Structure formats: structure tokens, C-alpha cells
Short mmCIF file of C-alpha atoms and ligand atoms in Angstrom, two decimals:
data_model
loop_
_atom_site.label_atom_id
_atom_site.label_comp_id
_atom_site.label_asym_id
_atom_site.label_seq_id
_atom_site.Cartn_x
_atom_site.Cartn_y
_atom_site.Cartn_z
CA MET B 1233 -90.54 -49.81 79.32
CA SER B 1234 -92.20 -46.71 80.91
CA LYS B 1235 -91.91 -43.70 78.59
CA LEU B 1236 -92.44 -41.46 81.58
CA GLU B 1237 -88.75 -42.04 82.35
CA LEU B 1238 -87.80 -39.18 80.23
CA GLU B 1239 -87.43 -35.65 81.64
CA LEU B 1240 -86.55 -32.58 79.74
CA TYR B 1241 -85.20 -29.29 81.08
CA HIS B 1242 -86.27 -26.80 78.49
CA ASN B 1243 -87.65 -23.31 77.64
CA ASP B 1244 -90.81 -22.64 75.63
CA MET B 1245 -89.25 -20.47 73.05
CA SER B 1246 -85.72 -21.82 72.93
CA THR B 1247 -84.73 -23.05 69.45
CA CYS B 1248 -82.52 -25.83 70.80
CA ALA B 1249 -85.40 -26.94 73.05
CA GLN B 1250 -87.65 -27.01 70.14
CA LYS B 1251 -85.46 -29.34 68.19
CA VAL B 1252 -85.66 -31.84 71.08
CA ARG B 1253 -89.46 -31.41 71.64
CA LEU B 1254 -89.95 -31.85 67.92
CA THR B 1255 -88.03 -35.17 68.02
CA LEU B 1256 -89.89 -36.41 71.15
CA ALA B 1257 -93.16 -35.35 69.52
CA GLU B 1258 -92.25 -37.36 66.22
CA LYS B 1259 -91.51 -40.43 68.29
CA GLU B 1260 -94.65 -39.93 70.45
CA LEU B 1261 -92.75 -40.25 73.66
CA ASN B 1262 -94.03 -38.95 76.89
CA TRP B 1263 -91.83 -36.63 78.77
CA LYS B 1264 -91.98 -34.64 82.18
CA SER B 1265 -91.38 -30.96 81.64
CA HIS B 1266 -89.03 -28.73 83.91
CA HIS B 1267 -89.64 -25.38 82.34
CA MET B 1268 -86.76 -22.99 82.69
CA ASP B 1269 -87.19 -19.13 82.88
CA LEU B 1270 -84.11 -17.84 80.74
CA ARG B 1271 -84.79 -14.22 81.47
CA ARG B 1272 -84.62 -15.00 85.33
CA GLY B 1273 -81.32 -16.91 84.85
CA ASP B 1274 -82.89 -20.44 85.87
CA THR B 1275 -79.99 -22.08 83.92
CA ARG B 1276 -77.35 -20.17 85.55
CA THR B 1277 -77.64 -21.44 89.07
CA PRO B 1278 -75.07 -23.88 90.58
CA GLU B 1279 -77.66 -26.63 91.01
CA TYR B 1280 -78.42 -26.46 87.26
CA LYS B 1281 -75.02 -26.23 86.22
CA GLN B 1282 -74.25 -29.68 87.89
CA LEU B 1283 -76.58 -31.27 85.33
CA ASN B 1284 -75.60 -28.95 82.39
CA PRO B 1285 -72.21 -27.06 83.00
CA ALA B 1286 -72.80 -24.94 79.94
CA ALA B 1287 -75.74 -23.52 81.73
CA VAL B 1288 -78.08 -23.81 78.84
CA VAL B 1289 -81.20 -25.71 77.87
CA PRO B 1290 -82.04 -28.48 76.79
CA THR B 1291 -80.99 -31.15 79.16
CA LEU B 1292 -82.55 -34.67 78.77
CA ILE B 1293 -82.66 -37.14 81.69
CA ASP B 1294 -83.41 -40.65 80.59
CA LYS B 1295 -83.50 -43.38 83.45
CA GLY B 1296 -81.52 -41.10 85.49
CA LYS B 1297 -78.84 -40.48 82.84
CA VAL B 1298 -78.12 -36.86 81.94
CA ILE B 1299 -77.78 -35.97 78.27
CA CYS B 1300 -76.74 -32.39 77.10
CA GLU B 1301 -76.56 -30.62 73.69
CA SER B 1302 -79.46 -30.56 71.60
CA THR B 1303 -77.99 -32.56 68.61
CA VAL B 1304 -76.57 -35.06 70.87
CA ILE B 1305 -79.95 -35.38 72.49
CA MET B 1306 -81.84 -35.89 69.10
CA GLU B 1307 -79.29 -38.58 68.11
CA TYR B 1308 -79.63 -40.12 71.46
CA LEU B 1309 -83.48 -40.29 71.00
CA GLU B 1310 -82.94 -41.85 67.67
CA ASP B 1311 -80.70 -44.50 68.91
CA ALA B 1312 -82.62 -45.29 72.08
CA TYR B 1313 -86.14 -44.90 70.51
CA SER B 1314 -85.66 -46.13 66.99
CA GLU B 1315 -89.48 -45.78 65.75
CA PRO B 1316 -90.27 -43.86 63.59
CA LYS B 1317 -86.72 -43.61 62.19
CA LEU B 1318 -85.42 -40.10 61.59
CA HIS B 1319 -82.16 -41.03 60.17
CA PRO B 1320 -82.02 -42.56 56.73
CA THR B 1321 -80.30 -46.03 56.62
CA ASN B 1322 -78.10 -45.06 53.32
CA PRO B 1323 -74.64 -43.81 54.92
CA VAL B 1324 -74.39 -41.28 52.17
CA ASP B 1325 -77.81 -39.66 53.34
CA ARG B 1326 -76.89 -40.20 56.92
CA ALA B 1327 -73.62 -38.04 56.46
CA ARG B 1328 -75.90 -35.41 54.73
CA VAL B 1329 -78.07 -35.33 57.88
CA ARG B 1330 -75.08 -34.71 59.93
CA SER B 1331 -73.62 -32.19 57.77
CA TRP B 1332 -76.83 -30.19 58.21
CA THR B 1333 -76.99 -30.46 62.00
CA LYS B 1334 -73.24 -29.95 62.43
CA ARG B 1335 -73.61 -26.38 60.96
CA LEU B 1336 -76.04 -25.22 63.61
CA ASP B 1337 -73.62 -26.29 66.24
CA GLU B 1338 -70.62 -24.72 64.43
CA GLY B 1339 -72.19 -21.08 64.19
CA LEU B 1340 -75.86 -20.84 62.91
CA HIS B 1341 -77.32 -21.40 66.37
CA ALA B 1342 -75.07 -18.63 67.99
CA ALA B 1343 -76.00 -16.43 64.85
CA VAL B 1344 -79.70 -16.81 65.48
CA GLY B 1345 -79.24 -15.93 69.03
CA VAL B 1346 -77.27 -12.76 67.85
CA ILE B 1347 -80.16 -11.98 65.64
CA SER B 1348 -82.87 -12.48 68.29
CA VAL B 1349 -81.27 -10.84 71.08
CA SER B 1350 -80.02 -7.75 69.03
CA ILE B 1351 -83.57 -7.15 67.83
CA ALA B 1352 -85.81 -8.39 70.50
CA PHE B 1353 -84.68 -10.22 73.70
CA ARG B 1354 -82.22 -7.60 74.60
CA HIS B 1355 -85.21 -5.51 75.95
CA GLN B 1356 -86.22 -8.34 78.22
CA MET B 1357 -82.85 -8.95 79.53
CA MET B 1358 -82.68 -5.31 80.47
CA ALA B 1359 -86.26 -4.87 81.82
CA GLY B 1360 -86.36 -4.43 85.65
CA ARG B 1361 -82.67 -4.46 85.98
CA THR B 1362 -80.17 -1.53 86.30
CA LYS B 1363 -77.28 -1.57 84.00
CA LYS B 1364 -75.15 -2.83 86.73
CA GLU B 1365 -77.49 -5.88 87.46
CA THR B 1366 -77.75 -6.59 83.56
CA ILE B 1367 -73.91 -6.69 83.52
CA SER B 1368 -73.77 -8.91 86.50
CA PHE B 1369 -76.53 -11.26 84.96
CA ILE B 1370 -74.54 -11.51 81.73
CA ASN B 1371 -71.44 -12.41 83.74
CA LEU B 1372 -73.09 -15.56 84.87
CA ILE B 1373 -72.60 -16.88 81.55
CA PRO B 1374 -69.78 -19.48 82.04
CA GLN B 1375 -68.21 -19.28 78.35
CA LEU B 1376 -65.99 -16.28 78.01
CA GLU B 1377 -66.75 -16.00 74.09
CA ARG B 1378 -70.50 -16.20 74.74
CA ARG B 1379 -70.44 -13.68 77.67
CA GLU B 1380 -68.40 -11.13 75.40
CA ARG B 1381 -70.79 -11.65 72.44
CA THR B 1382 -74.05 -11.18 74.64
CA MET B 1383 -72.62 -8.18 76.48
CA ASP B 1384 -72.03 -6.62 73.11
CA ILE B 1385 -75.61 -7.38 71.69
CA VAL B 1386 -77.60 -6.58 74.83
CA PHE B 1387 -76.04 -2.99 75.00
CA ASN B 1388 -75.63 -2.30 71.13
CA GLY B 1389 -78.52 -4.21 69.67
CA ILE B 1390 -78.44 -4.10 65.81
CA ASN B 1391 -75.35 -1.84 65.95
CA SER B 1392 -73.48 -4.53 67.53
CA LYS B 1393 -70.49 -5.68 65.29
CA TYR B 1394 -72.02 -9.27 65.56
CA PHE B 1395 -75.39 -8.31 64.12
CA PHE B 1396 -74.68 -8.21 60.19
CA PRO B 1397 -72.27 -10.95 60.10
CA ALA B 1398 -74.98 -13.28 61.70
CA LEU B 1399 -77.41 -12.23 59.23
CA ARG B 1400 -74.99 -13.15 56.39
CA LEU B 1401 -74.33 -16.48 57.63
CA TRP B 1402 -78.10 -17.30 57.61
CA ASP B 1403 -78.63 -15.68 54.21
CA ASN B 1404 -75.86 -17.84 52.73
CA LEU B 1405 -77.25 -20.92 54.44
CA PHE B 1406 -80.65 -20.18 53.07
CA THR B 1407 -79.03 -20.10 49.46
CA GLU B 1408 -77.82 -23.65 50.13
CA MET B 1409 -81.06 -24.56 51.57
CA GLU B 1410 -83.06 -23.52 48.53
CA LEU B 1411 -80.59 -25.43 46.32
CA ALA B 1412 -80.89 -28.70 48.59
CA LEU B 1413 -84.50 -28.41 48.41
CA SER B 1414 -84.75 -28.02 44.75
CA ASN B 1415 -83.18 -31.33 44.37
CA ASN B 1416 -85.16 -33.21 47.02
CA ASN B 1417 -88.30 -33.10 48.97
CA TRP B 1418 -86.60 -32.72 52.45
CA LEU B 1419 -82.97 -31.42 53.38
CA ALA B 1420 -81.10 -34.68 53.25
CA GLY B 1421 -82.92 -36.43 50.60
CA ASP B 1422 -86.47 -37.81 50.24
CA PHE B 1423 -86.70 -38.73 53.90
CA TYR B 1424 -87.93 -36.45 56.70
CA SER B 1425 -85.10 -36.59 58.96
CA LEU B 1426 -83.35 -35.02 62.13
CA ALA B 1427 -81.97 -32.36 59.66
CA ASP B 1428 -85.61 -31.14 58.92
CA ILE B 1429 -86.39 -31.05 62.70
CA ALA B 1430 -83.22 -29.38 63.51
CA TYR B 1431 -83.99 -26.45 61.04
CA THR B 1432 -87.68 -26.09 61.72
CA PRO B 1433 -87.13 -24.00 64.81
CA TYR B 1434 -84.91 -21.53 62.89
CA LEU B 1435 -87.39 -20.92 60.16
CA THR B 1436 -90.16 -20.38 62.86
CA ARG B 1437 -87.75 -17.75 64.38
CA MET B 1438 -87.33 -15.88 61.08
CA ASP B 1439 -91.08 -16.10 60.80
CA HIS B 1440 -91.79 -14.60 64.27
CA LEU B 1441 -89.37 -11.92 63.49
CA LYS B 1442 -91.18 -11.24 60.32
CA PHE B 1443 -88.08 -11.70 58.44
CA PHE B 1444 -90.06 -13.57 55.57
CA GLY B 1445 -88.56 -11.22 53.00
CA LEU B 1446 -85.44 -13.47 53.20
CA PHE B 1447 -87.47 -16.14 51.27
CA ILE B 1448 -88.89 -13.76 48.42
CA ASN B 1449 -86.66 -15.61 45.94
CA ARG B 1450 -86.55 -18.87 47.69
CA PRO B 1451 -89.92 -20.52 46.96
CA LYS B 1452 -88.69 -24.04 48.03
CA ILE B 1453 -87.89 -23.11 51.48
CA ILE B 1454 -91.41 -21.42 51.85
CA ASP B 1455 -92.81 -24.75 50.57
CA TRP B 1456 -90.72 -26.95 52.88
CA TYR B 1457 -91.69 -24.43 55.89
CA GLU B 1458 -95.51 -24.87 54.97
CA ARG B 1459 -94.87 -28.81 55.00
CA VAL B 1460 -93.25 -28.98 58.25
CA LYS B 1461 -95.69 -26.85 60.04
CA LEU B 1462 -98.33 -29.24 58.84
CA ARG B 1463 -96.76 -32.11 60.67
CA PRO B 1464 -98.36 -33.18 64.04
CA ASN B 1465 -95.09 -32.79 65.64
CA TYR B 1466 -95.16 -29.06 65.13
CA SER B 1467 -97.37 -28.86 68.06
CA ALA B 1468 -94.23 -29.13 70.08
CA ILE B 1469 -93.46 -25.45 68.89
CA SER B 1470 -96.92 -24.23 68.51
CA GLU B 1471 -98.27 -25.32 71.78
CA TRP B 1472 -95.25 -23.76 73.72
CA ILE B 1473 -95.48 -20.35 72.05
CA ASN B 1474 -94.92 -17.66 74.75
CA GLU B 1475 -97.39 -14.82 73.74
CA LYS B 1476 -95.50 -12.45 75.86
CA TYR B 1477 -92.38 -12.70 73.19
CA MET B 1478 -94.47 -12.50 69.98
CA PRO B 1479 -95.35 -8.70 69.84
CA LEU B 1480 -91.62 -7.97 70.89
CA MET B 1481 -90.28 -10.27 68.10
CA ARG B 1482 -92.91 -8.97 65.42
CA GLU B 1483 -92.78 -5.34 66.22
CA ASN B 1484 -88.95 -4.98 66.47
CA GLY B 1485 -88.48 -7.30 63.56
CA GLU B 1486 -90.76 -5.30 61.15
CA GLU B 1487 -88.85 -2.10 62.28
CA THR B 1488 -85.54 -3.69 61.53
CA TRP B 1489 -86.39 -5.44 58.30
CA PRO B 1490 -85.74 -2.57 55.92
CA LEU B 1491 -82.18 -1.94 57.31
CA VAL B 1492 -81.48 -5.79 56.91
CA ALA B 1493 -82.90 -6.08 53.33
CA GLU B 1494 -80.73 -2.92 52.42
CA ASN B 1495 -77.52 -4.33 54.00
CA LEU B 1496 -78.09 -7.93 52.19
CA LYS B 1497 -78.49 -6.14 48.86
CA ARG B 1498 -75.43 -4.16 49.34
CA LYS B 1499 -73.37 -7.28 50.34
CA MET B 1500 -74.67 -9.39 47.19
N1 GSH H 751 -75.09 -26.08 72.07
C1 GSH H 751 -76.28 -25.99 73.00
C2 GSH H 751 -76.90 -24.50 72.83
C3 GSH H 751 -77.85 -24.38 73.72
C4 GSH H 751 -78.39 -23.01 73.84
O1 GSH H 751 -77.66 -22.03 73.42
N2 GSH H 751 -79.45 -22.75 74.70
C5 GSH H 751 -79.96 -21.32 74.99
C6 GSH H 751 -81.34 -21.34 74.60
S1 GSH H 751 -81.60 -21.49 72.73
C7 GSH H 751 -79.83 -21.24 76.58
O2 GSH H 751 -80.24 -22.07 77.27
N3 GSH H 751 -79.60 -19.99 76.95
C8 GSH H 751 -79.58 -19.80 78.36
C9 GSH H 751 -79.14 -18.50 78.90
O3 GSH H 751 -78.87 -17.66 77.91
O4 GSH H 751 -79.17 -18.12 79.99
C10 GSH H 751 -77.10 -27.03 72.44
O5 GSH H 751 -77.38 -27.22 71.21
O6 GSH H 751 -77.92 -27.59 73.24
#
């Protein structure tokens, strides 16, 4: 079997694409890269929407078959390329893996988008565009809910109604994550699994935003993050870092952190 039959439409800094690249790297699979510039709107063209109607990355092509949705792609890779195994064999542990990955798809991923865009990426989306052009660019998003949310966070930043609820969603998740990691080495048990892979990009994002204050009383998460970063597959994130994004995330994140810390304290 030629391993070069895999092709991935992805983006360097996209958390969903990072999930898939980490899985490909863990399985030592070779793949052909189609890098998409999200700020230019590469995913919003009619041609790309034929591959991925949601107009998002990642999209995997395997021997001509198109697979969308990062969690589905990870599970597909696990089914199609079974070694090394990233799903435990015990049904209870398998259910645990899925309950972690499901939550990303049910709101946590959108929430990290809200946090990142409100703090940093909105500046890239508006750069070189008039207000009218920015509105037209956002209107190319096919899903009404995502379009309305993006419009609000791009123009209102951290004053958007979506910002603090998104942070609290992640803060609550981190409470559960700390508990899970107090009982086990890895998120779904004693086995490094798709659950650990799925959350690695999101911890990395909090790191890039300098939001490590979230983990002051969560030492197990810090320890887990240090361990996932040491794994060889972490090159799937580190080798694709876009240096243009880093100061934007760091500087705006550091400026926002005191407000975030204050808000989280009030809500506890
Ligand atoms: N549920 C999708 C979400 C994918 C997603 O949100 N991708 C973002 C990057 S992380 C994207 O491609 N955005 C394109 C855009 O905003 O134009 C998945 O898990 O694959």
C-alpha cells in the first residue's frame, strides 16, 4: 500500500487540522499537503466547498475518497491504519475517549474559536479590508450560526456576548480534565489515545495566548501538557507554527489575561 495516497487540506495553525496532523504523525503516515490560507478565504471558494461543504479545514483524501470533520478523520485513520493503536480495546475506555472528543465537536471547538478570534485573529481578518469588505468576507461562511457569531466577535472582540461564556466553558472543562488526570496518566485511562491527541492543540492554543494562569491550581494538566509536547508527534504542531501569528496571540493575550482572571474569579 502506498502511504502517499493520503492528502490533507489543512492550515498551519488550525486546531482541527493539528488534531489530524498529530494522528497522522503518531501513525507515521506520509501525506501530501494542501495548505489553505484561512485569512484569504481559501476554504470559502465554490471549488473547495465541493470537497467540504462546511467550508472548513481539515479534509482528508484517501485513495480518492473524501473524509471531512476532524474527529471523524481521526477515527477513520484509526480504522484504516490501525498501528499504533490510538483507541483502547476495553469498551468502557473507548466510550471515555469518545465522550472527550464529542465535547470538542459540541461546543468547545467553537468556544476556542471565539476566544482566539476575539483576542487576536480579528485583527488579521480586518487587516487590508474595509468594514464592508470584512462583512462580505464573513458572509461567505455557509452556516448562519457561525456567520452571526463570527460577525459579533470580529467587530466586538472581547466585548462580544460570546467571549466570557466561551472562557467559562473551557474553565469548567479544565476542572474535569484536572480530575481525570488525577486518576489516570492519560485522559481516557492509562493509554495515550485519540482523546489526548484531540485536546493537545487546545492546550497549545491556551499556551500561545499566554493563558497559563488557567492552570495555576491544575498541576496535573501542566504535567500532561509537558508530556504530550515531548512526544515525537508534537512536531505536527511545532513544525507548522506560523511565526506571524505568535506575537499577535502573545501580546493581545497578555493584555487580556487580567480581565479574564478577574471575570473567572467573580463567577466561581
Ligand atoms: N467541525 C469541524 C470544524 C472545523 C473548523 O472549524 N475549521 C476552521 C479552522 S480550526 C476553519 O477551517 N475555518 C475556516 C474559516 O473560518 O474560513 C471539524 O472538526 O473539522
